[in-house]
Coordinates of N, CA and C in Angstrom, one line a residue:
X1 N 5.4 122.6 -212.0 CA 6.6 121.9 -212.6 C 7.1 120.8 -211.7
X2 N 7.0 120.9 -210.4 CA 7.5 119.9 -209.5 C 6.6 118.6 -209.7
X3 N 5.3 118.8 -209.8 CA 4.4 117.7 -209.9 C 4.6 117.0 -211.3
X4 N 4.8 117.9 -212.3 CA 5.1 117.3 -213.6 C 6.3 116.5 -213.7
X5 N 7.4 117.0 -213.1 CA 8.6 116.2 -213.1 C 8.5 114.9 -212.3
X6 N 7.8 115.0 -211.2 CA 7.6 113.7 -210.4 C 6.7 112.8 -211.2
X7 N 5.6 113.3 -211.8 CA 4.7 112.4 -212.5 C 5.4 111.7 -213.7
X8 N 6.1 112.5 -214.5 CA 6.7 111.9 -215.7 C 7.8 110.9 -215.3
X9 N 8.6 111.2 -214.3 CA 9.7 110.3 -213.8 C 9.0 109.1 -213.2
X10 N 8.0 109.2 -212.5 CA 7.3 108.1 -211.9 C 6.7 107.2 -212.9
X11 N 6.1 107.8 -214.0 CA 5.5 107.0 -215.1 C 6.6 106.1 -215.8
X12 N 7.7 106.8 -216.1 CA 8.8 106.1 -216.8 C 9.4 105.0 -215.9
X13 N 9.6 105.3 -214.7 CA 10.2 104.3 -213.8 C 9.3 103.1 -213.6
X14 N 8.0 103.3 -213.6 CA 7.1 102.1 -213.4 C 6.8 101.4 -214.7
X15 N 6.9 102.1 -215.8 CA 6.5 101.5 -217.1 C 7.6 100.8 -217.9
X16 N 8.8 101.3 -217.7 CA 9.9 100.7 -218.5 C 10.2 99.3 -218.1
X17 N 10.0 98.3 -218.9 CA 10.2 96.9 -218.5 C 11.7 96.6 -218.2
X18 N 12.6 97.3 -218.9 CA 14.0 97.1 -218.7 C 14.5 96.0 -219.6
X19 N 15.8 96.1 -219.9 CA 16.4 95.0 -220.8 C 16.5 93.7 -220.1
X20 N 16.6 92.6 -220.8 CA 16.7 91.3 -220.2 C 17.9 90.6 -221.0
X21 N 18.2 89.4 -220.5 CA 19.3 88.7 -221.1 C 20.4 88.6 -220.2
X22 N 21.4 87.7 -220.5 CA 22.5 87.4 -219.6 C 23.4 88.6 -219.3
X23 N 23.4 89.5 -220.4 CA 24.3 90.7 -220.2 C 23.8 91.6 -219.1
X24 N 22.5 91.5 -218.8 CA 21.8 92.4 -217.8 C 21.5 91.6 -216.6
X25 N 22.2 90.5 -216.3 CA 22.0 89.7 -215.1 C 23.3 89.7 -214.3
X26 N 23.2 89.8 -213.0 CA 24.3 89.8 -212.1 C 24.0 88.9 -210.9
X27 N 25.0 88.6 -210.1 CA 24.8 87.8 -208.9 C 25.0 88.8 -207.7
X28 N 24.1 88.9 -206.8 CA 24.2 89.8 -205.7 C 25.0 89.3 -204.6
X29 N 25.1 90.0 -203.5 CA 25.9 89.7 -202.3 C 25.6 88.3 -201.7
X30 N 24.3 87.9 -201.9 CA 23.8 86.7 -201.3 C 23.9 85.5 -202.3
X31 N 24.5 85.8 -203.5 CA 24.6 84.7 -204.5 C 23.4 84.5 -205.3
X32 N 22.4 85.4 -205.2 CA 21.2 85.2 -206.0 C 21.2 86.0 -207.3
X33 N 20.6 85.6 -208.4 CA 20.6 86.3 -209.6 C 19.7 87.6 -209.5
X34 N 20.2 88.7 -210.0 CA 19.5 89.9 -210.0 C 19.7 90.7 -211.3
X35 N 18.6 91.4 -211.7 CA 18.6 92.1 -213.0 C 19.1 93.5 -212.8
X36 N 19.8 94.0 -213.8 CA 20.3 95.4 -213.8 C 19.2 96.4 -214.4
X37 N 18.0 95.9 -214.6 CA 17.0 96.7 -215.2 C 16.7 97.9 -214.4
X38 N 16.8 97.8 -213.0 CA 16.6 98.9 -212.2 C 17.5 100.1 -212.5
X39 N 18.7 99.8 -213.0 CA 19.6 100.9 -213.3 C 19.1 101.7 -214.5
X40 N 18.5 101.0 -215.5 CA 18.0 101.7 -216.7 C 16.8 102.6 -216.3
X41 N 16.0 102.0 -215.4 CA 14.8 102.8 -215.0 C 15.2 104.0 -214.2
X42 N 16.2 103.8 -213.3 CA 16.7 105.0 -212.5 C 17.3 106.0 -213.3
X43 N 18.1 105.6 -214.3 CA 18.8 106.6 -215.2 C 17.7 107.3 -216.0
X44 N 16.7 106.6 -216.5 CA 15.7 107.2 -217.3 C 14.9 108.2 -216.5
X45 N 14.6 107.8 -215.2 CA 13.8 108.7 -214.4 C 14.6 110.0 -214.0
X46 N 15.9 109.8 -213.7 CA 16.7 111.0 -213.4 C 16.9 111.9 -214.6
X47 N 17.1 111.3 -215.8 CA 17.2 112.1 -217.0 C 16.0 112.9 -217.3
X48 N 14.8 112.3 -217.2 CA 13.6 112.9 -217.5 C 13.3 114.0 -216.5
X49 N 13.6 113.8 -215.2 CA 13.4 114.8 -214.2 C 14.3 116.0 -214.5
X50 N 15.5 115.8 -215.0 CA 16.3 117.0 -215.4 C 15.8 117.7 -216.6
X51 N 15.3 116.9 -217.6 CA 14.7 117.5 -218.8 C 13.5 118.3 -218.5
X52 N 12.6 117.8 -217.7 CA 11.4 118.6 -217.3 C 11.7 119.8 -216.5
X53 N 12.8 119.7 -215.7 CA 13.1 120.8 -214.8 C 13.5 122.1 -215.6
X54 N 14.2 121.9 -216.7 CA 14.6 123.0 -217.6 C 15.5 124.0 -216.9
X55 N 15.8 125.1 -217.6 CA 16.7 126.1 -217.1 C 18.1 125.6 -216.9
X56 N 18.9 126.4 -216.2 CA 20.3 126.0 -215.9 C 20.4 124.7 -215.1
X57 N 19.5 124.6 -214.1 CA 19.5 123.4 -213.3 C 19.2 122.1 -214.1
X58 N 18.2 122.2 -215.0 CA 17.9 121.1 -215.8 C 19.0 120.8 -216.8
X59 N 19.6 121.8 -217.4 CA 20.7 121.5 -218.3 C 21.9 120.9 -217.6
X60 N 22.2 121.4 -216.4 CA 23.2 120.8 -215.6 C 22.9 119.3 -215.3
X61 N 21.7 119.1 -215.0 CA 21.2 117.7 -214.6 C 21.4 116.8 -215.8
X62 N 21.0 117.3 -217.0 CA 21.1 116.4 -218.2 C 22.6 116.1 -218.4
X63 N 23.5 117.1 -218.3 CA 24.9 116.8 -218.5 C 25.5 115.8 -217.5
X64 N 25.2 116.0 -216.3 CA 25.7 115.1 -215.2 C 25.1 113.7 -215.3
X65 N 23.8 113.7 -215.4 CA 23.2 112.3 -215.4 C 23.6 111.5 -216.7
X66 N 23.7 112.2 -217.8 CA 24.2 111.5 -219.0 C 25.6 110.9 -218.8
X67 N 26.5 111.8 -218.3 CA 27.8 111.3 -218.1 C 27.9 110.2 -217.1
X68 N 27.1 110.3 -216.0 CA 27.1 109.2 -215.0 C 26.5 107.9 -215.6
X69 N 25.5 108.0 -216.4 CA 24.9 106.8 -217.0 C 25.9 106.1 -218.0
X70 N 26.5 106.9 -218.8 CA 27.5 106.4 -219.8 C 28.6 105.7 -219.1
X71 N 29.2 106.4 -218.1 CA 30.3 105.8 -217.3 C 29.9 104.5 -216.6
X72 N 28.7 104.5 -216.1 CA 28.2 103.4 -215.4 C 27.9 102.2 -216.3
X73 N 27.4 102.5 -217.5 CA 27.2 101.4 -218.5 C 28.5 100.8 -218.9
X74 N 29.5 101.6 -219.1 CA 30.9 101.0 -219.5 C 31.4 100.1 -218.3
X75 N 31.2 100.5 -217.1 CA 31.7 99.7 -216.0 C 30.8 98.4 -215.8
X76 N 29.5 98.5 -216.1 CA 28.7 97.4 -216.0 C 28.9 96.3 -217.1
X77 N 29.2 96.8 -218.3 CA 29.1 95.9 -219.5 C 30.4 95.9 -220.3
X78 N 31.3 96.7 -220.0 CA 32.6 96.7 -220.9 C 33.8 96.5 -220.0
X79 N 33.6 96.1 -218.8 CA 34.8 96.0 -217.9 C 35.9 95.1 -218.4
X80 N 35.5 94.0 -219.0 CA 36.5 93.1 -219.5 C 37.4 93.6 -220.6
X81 N 37.1 94.8 -221.2 CA 37.9 95.4 -222.2 C 39.0 96.3 -221.7
X82 N 39.0 96.5 -220.3 CA 40.0 97.3 -219.7 C 40.8 96.6 -218.7
X83 N 41.9 97.2 -218.2 CA 42.6 96.7 -217.1 C 41.8 96.7 -215.8
X84 N 42.1 95.8 -214.9 CA 41.4 95.7 -213.7 C 42.0 96.5 -212.6
X85 N 41.2 97.0 -211.7 CA 41.7 97.7 -210.5 C 40.6 97.7 -209.4
X86 N 41.1 97.8 -208.2 CA 40.1 97.8 -207.1 C 40.3 99.0 -206.2
X87 N 39.1 99.7 -206.1 CA 39.2 100.9 -205.3 C 39.9 102.1 -206.0
X88 N 39.7 103.3 -205.4 CA 40.3 104.5 -206.0 C 41.8 104.3 -206.1
X89 N 42.5 103.8 -205.1 CA 43.9 103.6 -205.1 C 44.4 102.7 -206.2
X90 N 43.6 101.6 -206.3 CA 44.0 100.6 -207.3 C 43.9 101.1 -208.7
X91 N 42.8 101.9 -209.0 CA 42.6 102.5 -210.3 C 43.7 103.5 -210.6
X92 N 44.0 104.4 -209.6 CA 45.1 105.4 -209.9 C 46.5 104.7 -210.0
X93 N 46.7 103.6 -209.3 CA 48.0 102.9 -209.5 C 48.1 102.4 -210.9
X94 N 47.0 101.8 -211.4 CA 47.0 101.4 -212.8 C 47.3 102.5 -213.8
X95 N 46.7 103.7 -213.5 CA 46.9 104.8 -214.4 C 48.3 105.3 -214.4
X96 N 48.9 105.2 -213.2 CA 50.3 105.7 -213.1 C 51.3 104.7 -213.9
X97 N 50.8 103.5 -214.2 CA 51.6 102.6 -215.0 C 51.2 102.6 -216.5
X98 N 50.3 103.6 -216.8 CA 49.9 103.7 -218.2 C 48.7 102.9 -218.6
X99 N 48.1 102.3 -217.6 CA 46.9 101.4 -217.9 C 45.6 102.2 -217.6
X100 N 44.6 101.9 -218.4 CA 43.3 102.6 -218.2 C 42.3 101.5 -217.7
X101 N 41.7 101.8 -216.6 CA 40.7 100.9 -216.1 C 39.3 101.5 -216.2
X102 N 38.2 100.8 -216.0 CA 36.9 101.4 -216.0 C 36.8 102.4 -215.0
X103 N 37.5 102.2 -213.9 CA 37.4 103.2 -212.8 C 38.0 104.6 -213.2
X104 N 39.2 104.5 -213.9 CA 39.8 105.7 -214.4 C 38.9 106.4 -215.5
X105 N 38.3 105.5 -216.3 CA 37.4 106.1 -217.3 C 36.2 106.8 -216.7
X106 N 35.7 106.1 -215.6 CA 34.5 106.7 -214.9 C 34.9 108.1 -214.2
X107 N 36.1 108.1 -213.7 CA 36.6 109.4 -213.1 C 36.6 110.5 -214.1
X108 N 37.1 110.1 -215.3 CA 37.2 111.1 -216.4 C 35.8 111.5 -216.9
X109 N 34.9 110.6 -217.2 CA 33.6 110.9 -217.7 C 32.7 111.6 -216.7
X110 N 32.6 111.1 -215.5 CA 31.8 111.7 -214.5 C 32.4 113.1 -214.1
X111 N 33.7 113.2 -214.0 CA 34.3 114.4 -213.7 C 34.1 115.5 -214.8
X112 N 34.1 115.0 -216.1 CA 33.8 116.0 -217.2 C 32.3 116.4 -217.1
X113 N 31.4 115.5 -216.9 CA 30.0 115.8 -216.8 C 29.8 116.8 -215.6
X114 N 30.4 116.5 -214.5 CA 30.3 117.4 -213.3 C 30.8 118.7 -213.6
X115 N 32.0 118.8 -214.3 CA 32.6 120.1 -214.6 C 31.7 120.9 -215.5
X116 N 31.1 120.3 -216.5 CA 30.1 121.0 -217.4 C 28.9 121.5 -216.6
X117 N 28.4 120.6 -215.8 CA 27.2 120.9 -215.0 C 27.5 122.1 -214.1
X118 N 28.6 122.0 -213.4 CA 29.0 123.1 -212.5 C 29.2 124.4 -213.2
X119 N 29.7 124.4 -214.4 CA 29.9 125.6 -215.2 C 28.5 126.2 -215.5
X120 N 27.5 125.4 -215.8 CA 26.2 125.9 -216.0 C 25.5 126.5 -214.8
X121 N 25.9 126.0 -213.6 CA 25.3 126.5 -212.4 C 26.0 127.7 -211.8
X122 N 27.2 128.0 -212.2 CA 28.0 129.1 -211.6 C 27.4 130.4 -211.9
X123 N 27.2 131.2 -210.9 CA 26.6 132.6 -211.1 C 27.7 133.6 -211.4
X124 N 28.9 133.3 -211.1 CA 30.0 134.2 -211.3 C 31.2 133.5 -211.7
X125 N 32.2 134.2 -212.2 CA 33.5 133.6 -212.6 C 34.4 133.4 -211.4
X126 N 34.2 132.2 -210.8 CA 35.0 131.9 -209.6 C 35.5 130.5 -209.8
X127 N 36.7 130.3 -209.8 CA 37.3 128.9 -210.0 C 37.0 128.1 -208.8
X128 N 37.1 128.7 -207.6 CA 36.8 128.0 -206.3 C 35.3 127.5 -206.3
X129 N 34.4 128.4 -206.7 CA 33.0 128.0 -206.7 C 32.8 126.9 -207.7
X130 N 33.4 126.9 -208.9 CA 33.3 125.9 -209.9 C 33.8 124.6 -209.4
X131 N 34.9 124.6 -208.7 CA 35.5 123.4 -208.2 C 34.6 122.7 -207.1
X132 N 34.1 123.5 -206.2 CA 33.3 123.0 -205.2 C 32.0 122.4 -205.7
X133 N 31.4 123.1 -206.7 CA 30.2 122.5 -207.3 C 30.5 121.2 -208.1
X134 N 31.6 121.2 -208.8 CA 32.0 120.0 -209.6 C 32.3 118.8 -208.6
X135 N 33.0 119.1 -207.5 CA 33.2 118.0 -206.6 C 32.0 117.5 -205.9
X136 N 31.0 118.4 -205.6 CA 29.8 118.0 -205.0 C 29.0 117.0 -205.9
X137 N 29.0 117.4 -207.2 CA 28.3 116.5 -208.2 C 29.0 115.2 -208.4
X138 N 30.3 115.2 -208.7 CA 31.0 114.0 -208.9 C 31.1 113.1 -207.7
X139 N 31.3 113.8 -206.5 CA 31.3 113.0 -205.3 C 30.0 112.3 -204.9
X140 N 28.9 113.0 -205.1 CA 27.6 112.4 -204.8 C 27.4 111.2 -205.8
X141 N 27.7 111.4 -207.0 CA 27.5 110.3 -208.0 C 28.3 109.1 -207.6
X142 N 29.5 109.2 -207.2 CA 30.4 108.1 -206.8 C 29.9 107.5 -205.4
X143 N 29.5 108.4 -204.5 CA 29.1 107.9 -203.2 C 27.8 107.0 -203.3
X144 N 26.8 107.4 -204.1 CA 25.6 106.6 -204.2 C 26.0 105.2 -204.9
X145 N 26.9 105.3 -205.8 CA 27.4 104.0 -206.4 C 28.1 103.1 -205.4
X146 N 28.9 103.7 -204.5 CA 29.5 102.9 -203.5 C 28.6 102.2 -202.5
X147 N 27.4 102.8 -202.3 CA 26.4 102.3 -201.4 C 25.5 101.2 -202.0
X148 N 25.6 101.0 -203.3 CA 24.8 100.0 -204.0 C 25.3 98.6 -203.8
X149 N 25.4 98.2 -202.5 CA 26.0 96.9 -202.2 C 24.9 95.9 -201.5
X150 N 23.8 96.5 -201.1 CA 22.7 95.7 -200.5 C 21.4 96.2 -201.0
X151 N 20.4 95.4 -201.1 CA 19.1 95.8 -201.6 C 18.6 97.1 -200.9
X152 N 18.3 98.1 -201.7 CA 17.6 99.3 -201.3 C 18.5 100.3 -200.6
X153 N 19.8 100.0 -200.3 CA 20.6 100.9 -199.6 C 20.9 102.2 -200.3
X154 N 21.3 102.1 -201.6 CA 21.6 103.3 -202.3 C 20.3 104.1 -202.6
X155 N 19.2 103.4 -202.8 CA 18.0 104.1 -203.0 C 17.5 104.9 -201.8
X156 N 17.7 104.3 -200.6 CA 17.3 104.9 -199.4 C 18.1 106.2 -199.1
X157 N 19.4 106.1 -199.4 CA 20.2 107.3 -199.2 C 19.8 108.4 -200.2
X158 N 19.7 108.0 -201.4 CA 19.3 109.0 -202.5 C 18.0 109.6 -202.2
X159 N 17.0 108.8 -201.8 CA 15.7 109.2 -201.6 C 15.6 110.2 -200.4
X160 N 16.4 109.8 -199.3 CA 16.4 110.7 -198.1 C 17.1 112.0 -198.5
X161 N 18.1 112.0 -199.2 CA 18.8 113.2 -199.6 C 17.9 114.1 -200.5
X162 N 17.1 113.5 -201.4 CA 16.2 114.3 -202.2 C 15.1 114.9 -201.4
X163 N 14.5 114.1 -200.5 CA 13.4 114.7 -199.7 C 13.9 115.7 -198.7
X164 N 15.1 115.5 -198.1 CA 15.6 116.5 -197.1 C 16.0 117.8 -197.8
X165 N 16.5 117.7 -199.0 CA 16.9 118.9 -199.7 C 15.9 119.6 -200.5
X166 N 14.7 119.0 -200.6 CA 13.7 119.5 -201.5 C 13.0 120.8 -200.9
X167 N 13.1 121.9 -201.6 CA 12.4 123.1 -201.2 C 10.9 123.1 -201.7
X168 N 10.1 123.9 -201.1 CA 8.7 124.0 -201.6 C 8.7 124.5 -203.0
X169 N 9.6 125.4 -203.3 CA 9.7 126.0 -204.7 C 11.1 126.3 -205.0
X170 N 11.4 126.7 -206.2 CA 12.7 127.0 -206.6 C 13.2 126.2 -207.7
X171 N 14.3 126.5 -208.3 CA 14.8 125.8 -209.5 C 15.2 124.3 -209.3
X172 N 15.5 123.9 -208.1 CA 15.9 122.5 -207.8 C 14.7 121.6 -207.4
X173 N 13.5 122.2 -207.1 CA 12.4 121.5 -206.6 C 11.9 120.4 -207.6
X174 N 11.7 120.7 -208.9 CA 11.3 119.7 -209.9 C 12.3 118.6 -210.0
X175 N 13.6 118.9 -210.0 CA 14.6 117.8 -210.2 C 14.5 116.9 -209.0
X176 N 14.5 117.4 -207.8 CA 14.5 116.6 -206.6 C 13.2 115.8 -206.5
X177 N 12.1 116.4 -206.9 CA 10.8 115.7 -206.9 C 10.8 114.5 -207.8
X178 N 11.4 114.7 -209.0 CA 11.5 113.6 -210.0 C 12.5 112.5 -209.5
X179 N 13.5 112.9 -208.8 CA 14.5 111.9 -208.3 C 13.8 111.1 -207.2
X180 N 13.1 111.8 -206.3 CA 12.4 111.1 -205.2 C 11.4 110.1 -205.7
X181 N 10.7 110.5 -206.8 CA 9.7 109.6 -207.4 C 10.3 108.4 -208.1
X182 N 11.5 108.7 -208.7 CA 12.2 107.6 -209.3 C 12.7 106.6 -208.3
X183 N 13.2 107.1 -207.2 CA 13.6 106.2 -206.1 C 12.4 105.3 -205.6
X184 N 11.2 106.0 -205.4 CA 10.0 105.2 -205.0 C 9.6 104.2 -206.0
X185 N 9.7 104.5 -207.3 CA 9.3 103.6 -208.3 C 10.2 102.4 -208.4
X186 N 11.5 102.5 -208.0 CA 12.4 101.4 -208.1 C 12.5 100.6 -206.8
X187 N 12.1 101.2 -205.7 CA 12.3 100.6 -204.3 C 11.8 99.2 -204.2
X188 N 10.6 99.0 -204.7 CA 10.0 97.6 -204.4 C 10.8 96.5 -204.9
X189 N 11.1 96.5 -206.2 CA 11.9 95.4 -206.8 C 13.3 95.4 -206.3
X190 N 13.9 96.5 -206.0 CA 15.3 96.6 -205.5 C 15.3 96.0 -204.1
X191 N 14.4 96.3 -203.2 CA 14.4 95.8 -201.8 C 14.1 94.3 -201.9
X192 N 13.3 93.8 -202.9 CA 13.0 92.4 -203.0 C 14.1 91.6 -203.5
X193 N 15.2 92.3 -204.0 CA 16.3 91.6 -204.5 C 16.1 91.1 -206.0
X194 N 15.1 91.6 -206.7 CA 14.9 91.2 -208.0 C 15.7 92.1 -209.0
X195 N 15.9 93.4 -208.7 CA 16.7 94.2 -209.5 C 17.7 95.0 -208.7
X196 N 18.7 95.6 -209.3 CA 19.6 96.5 -208.7 C 20.0 97.6 -209.6
X197 N 20.5 98.7 -209.0 CA 20.9 99.8 -209.8 C 22.1 99.6 -210.7
X198 N 23.1 98.9 -210.2 CA 24.3 98.8 -210.9 C 25.0 100.1 -211.0
X199 N 26.1 100.2 -211.7 CA 26.8 101.4 -211.8 C 26.1 102.4 -212.7
X200 N 25.4 101.9 -213.7 CA 24.6 102.8 -214.6 C 23.6 103.6 -213.8
X201 N 22.7 102.9 -213.1 CA 21.7 103.6 -212.3 C 22.2 104.4 -211.1
X202 N 23.1 103.8 -210.4 CA 23.6 104.5 -209.2 C 24.4 105.8 -209.5
X203 N 25.2 105.7 -210.6 CA 25.9 106.9 -211.0 C 25.0 108.0 -211.5
X204 N 24.0 107.6 -212.3 CA 23.1 108.6 -212.9 C 22.2 109.2 -211.8
X205 N 21.7 108.4 -210.9 CA 20.8 108.9 -209.9 C 21.7 109.8 -208.9
X206 N 22.9 109.4 -208.6 CA 23.7 110.2 -207.7 C 24.2 111.5 -208.4
X207 N 24.4 111.4 -209.7 CA 24.7 112.7 -210.4 C 23.6 113.7 -210.4
X208 N 22.4 113.2 -210.6 CA 21.2 114.1 -210.5 C 21.1 114.7 -209.1
X209 N 21.2 113.9 -208.1 CA 21.2 114.4 -206.7 C 22.3 115.4 -206.5
X210 N 23.5 115.1 -207.0 CA 24.6 116.0 -206.8 C 24.4 117.3 -207.5
X211 N 23.7 117.4 -208.6 CA 23.4 118.7 -209.3 C 22.5 119.5 -208.4
X212 N 21.5 118.9 -207.8 CA 20.6 119.6 -206.9 C 21.4 120.1 -205.7
X213 N 22.3 119.4 -205.2 CA 23.1 119.8 -204.0 C 24.0 121.0 -204.5
X214 N 24.6 120.8 -205.6 CA 25.6 121.9 -206.1 C 24.8 123.1 -206.5
X215 N 23.5 123.0 -206.8 CA 22.8 124.2 -207.1 C 22.2 124.9 -205.9
X216 N 22.4 124.4 -204.7 CA 21.9 125.0 -203.5 C 22.4 126.4 -203.4
X217 N 21.5 127.4 -203.0 CA 21.9 128.8 -202.9 C 22.9 129.1 -201.8
X218 N 23.0 128.2 -200.8 CA 23.9 128.5 -199.7 C 25.3 127.9 -200.0
X219 N 26.3 128.7 -200.1 CA 27.6 128.2 -200.4 C 28.2 127.3 -199.4
X220 N 27.8 127.5 -198.1 CA 28.3 126.6 -197.0 C 27.7 125.2 -197.2
X221 N 26.5 125.1 -197.7 CA 25.9 123.8 -197.9 C 26.6 123.1 -199.0
X222 N 26.9 123.8 -200.1 CA 27.6 123.2 -201.2 C 29.0 122.7 -200.8
X223 N 29.6 123.5 -200.0 CA 31.0 123.1 -199.5 C 31.0 121.9 -198.6
X224 N 30.0 121.8 -197.7 CA 29.8 120.7 -196.8 C 29.6 119.4 -197.6
X225 N 28.7 119.5 -198.6 CA 28.4 118.3 -199.4 C 29.6 117.8 -200.2
X226 N 30.4 118.8 -200.7 CA 31.6 118.4 -201.5 C 32.6 117.8 -200.5
X227 N 32.8 118.4 -199.4 CA 33.8 117.8 -198.4 C 33.3 116.5 -197.8
X228 N 32.0 116.3 -197.5 CA 31.5 115.1 -196.9 C 31.6 113.9 -197.9
X229 N 31.3 114.2 -199.2 CA 31.3 113.1 -200.1 C 32.8 112.6 -200.4
X230 N 33.7 113.6 -200.5 CA 35.1 113.2 -200.7 C 35.6 112.5 -199.5
X231 N 35.3 112.9 -198.3 CA 35.7 112.3 -197.1 C 35.2 110.8 -197.0
X232 N 33.9 110.6 -197.3 CA 33.4 109.3 -197.3 C 34.0 108.3 -198.3
X233 N 34.2 108.9 -199.5 CA 34.8 108.1 -200.6 C 36.2 107.7 -200.2
X234 N 37.0 108.6 -199.6 CA 38.4 108.2 -199.2 C 38.3 107.2 -198.0
X235 N 37.3 107.4 -197.1 CA 37.2 106.5 -196.0 C 36.9 105.1 -196.5
X236 N 36.1 105.0 -197.6 CA 35.7 103.7 -198.1 C 36.9 102.8 -198.6
X237 N 38.1 103.5 -198.8 CA 39.3 102.8 -199.2 C 39.8 102.0 -198.0
X238 N 39.5 102.4 -196.8 CA 40.0 101.7 -195.6 C 39.0 101.0 -194.7
X239 N 37.7 101.5 -194.9 CA 36.6 101.0 -194.0 C 35.5 100.5 -194.9
X240 N 35.0 99.3 -194.4 CA 33.8 98.7 -195.1 C 32.5 99.4 -194.6
X241 N 31.8 100.0 -195.5 CA 30.5 100.6 -195.2 C 29.6 99.6 -194.6
X242 N 29.5 98.4 -195.3 CA 28.6 97.3 -194.9 C 29.0 96.9 -193.4
X243 N 30.2 96.8 -193.1 CA 30.6 96.4 -191.8 C 30.2 97.4 -190.7
X244 N 30.4 98.7 -191.0 CA 30.0 99.7 -190.1 C 28.5 99.7 -189.9
X245 N 27.8 99.6 -191.0 CA 26.3 99.5 -190.9 C 25.8 98.3 -190.1
X246 N 26.4 97.2 -190.4 CA 26.0 95.9 -189.7 C 26.3 96.0 -188.2
X247 N 27.3 96.7 -187.8 CA 27.7 96.7 -186.4 C 27.0 97.8 -185.6
X248 N 26.2 98.6 -186.3 CA 25.4 99.7 -185.6 C 24.0 99.3 -185.7
X249 N 23.3 99.1 -184.5 CA 21.9 98.7 -184.5 C 21.0 99.6 -185.2
X250 N 21.1 100.9 -185.0 CA 20.2 101.8 -185.7 C 20.4 101.8 -187.2
X251 N 21.7 101.9 -187.7 CA 21.9 101.9 -189.1 C 21.5 100.6 -189.7
X252 N 21.8 99.5 -189.0 CA 21.4 98.2 -189.5 C 19.9 98.0 -189.7
X253 N 19.2 98.5 -188.7 CA 17.7 98.5 -188.8 C 17.2 99.2 -190.0
X254 N 17.7 100.4 -190.2 CA 17.3 101.3 -191.3 C 17.7 100.6 -192.6
X255 N 18.9 100.0 -192.6 CA 19.4 99.3 -193.8 C 18.5 98.1 -194.2
X256 N 18.1 97.4 -193.2 CA 17.3 96.2 -193.5 C 15.8 96.4 -193.7
X257 N 15.4 97.6 -193.3 CA 13.9 97.9 -193.4 C 13.4 97.7 -194.9
X258 N 12.3 97.0 -195.0 CA 11.7 96.8 -196.3 C 12.2 95.7 -197.1
X259 N 13.3 95.0 -196.7 CA 13.7 93.9 -197.5 C 12.8 92.7 -197.3

């Protein structure tokens, strides 16, 4: 099953040409044009990996990845239809004034998907366990999105997470194998600066990884993932991840590798 998930996800990731047109074009940090086609491929790969995985983990993956992809699509392509806000604080401030931003919508959609996914994963009726799993899923989805600021950065983190967490067997193995293959299939064009994940791809890929983390059999691991993702998201409100990475020689070397 692990090989099947990896094979199907890899095939889709490499074969889907991706949409074109000005709606799917963006300008990256260097001012160069870049296509959002990578996001479609990543979301497709993550979704298929969840579908092939099957069982409760697969169902949870489908719920979370779908919610992440829909929320990301709205943020990528319908942002002008909503009020503007910057960062978590800015979005929540707009909400307190009765305004809905794409950020608020993403919180709701990704949170709902994470909640459904966590409910599917829970072995017992425990509100605490459900909350921890939900936060791990939603937090990972948002964290991967926050890292999609430089070529290959989000994919490297997602790929490393998938490989480090992948067991030899078990219910999460096919999902993680599919995600790792999806990352590999997107890495070349992303590192070259021709495509990027955008919110659609980053949220979907992160949601899939979050489900695998939330499905980990060790409660301590699930709790650490939930706490770490929330901590990093809150830290991003005050600290620039790019600045921290650029000022650290080791992190900078890893970040620039392959570009």
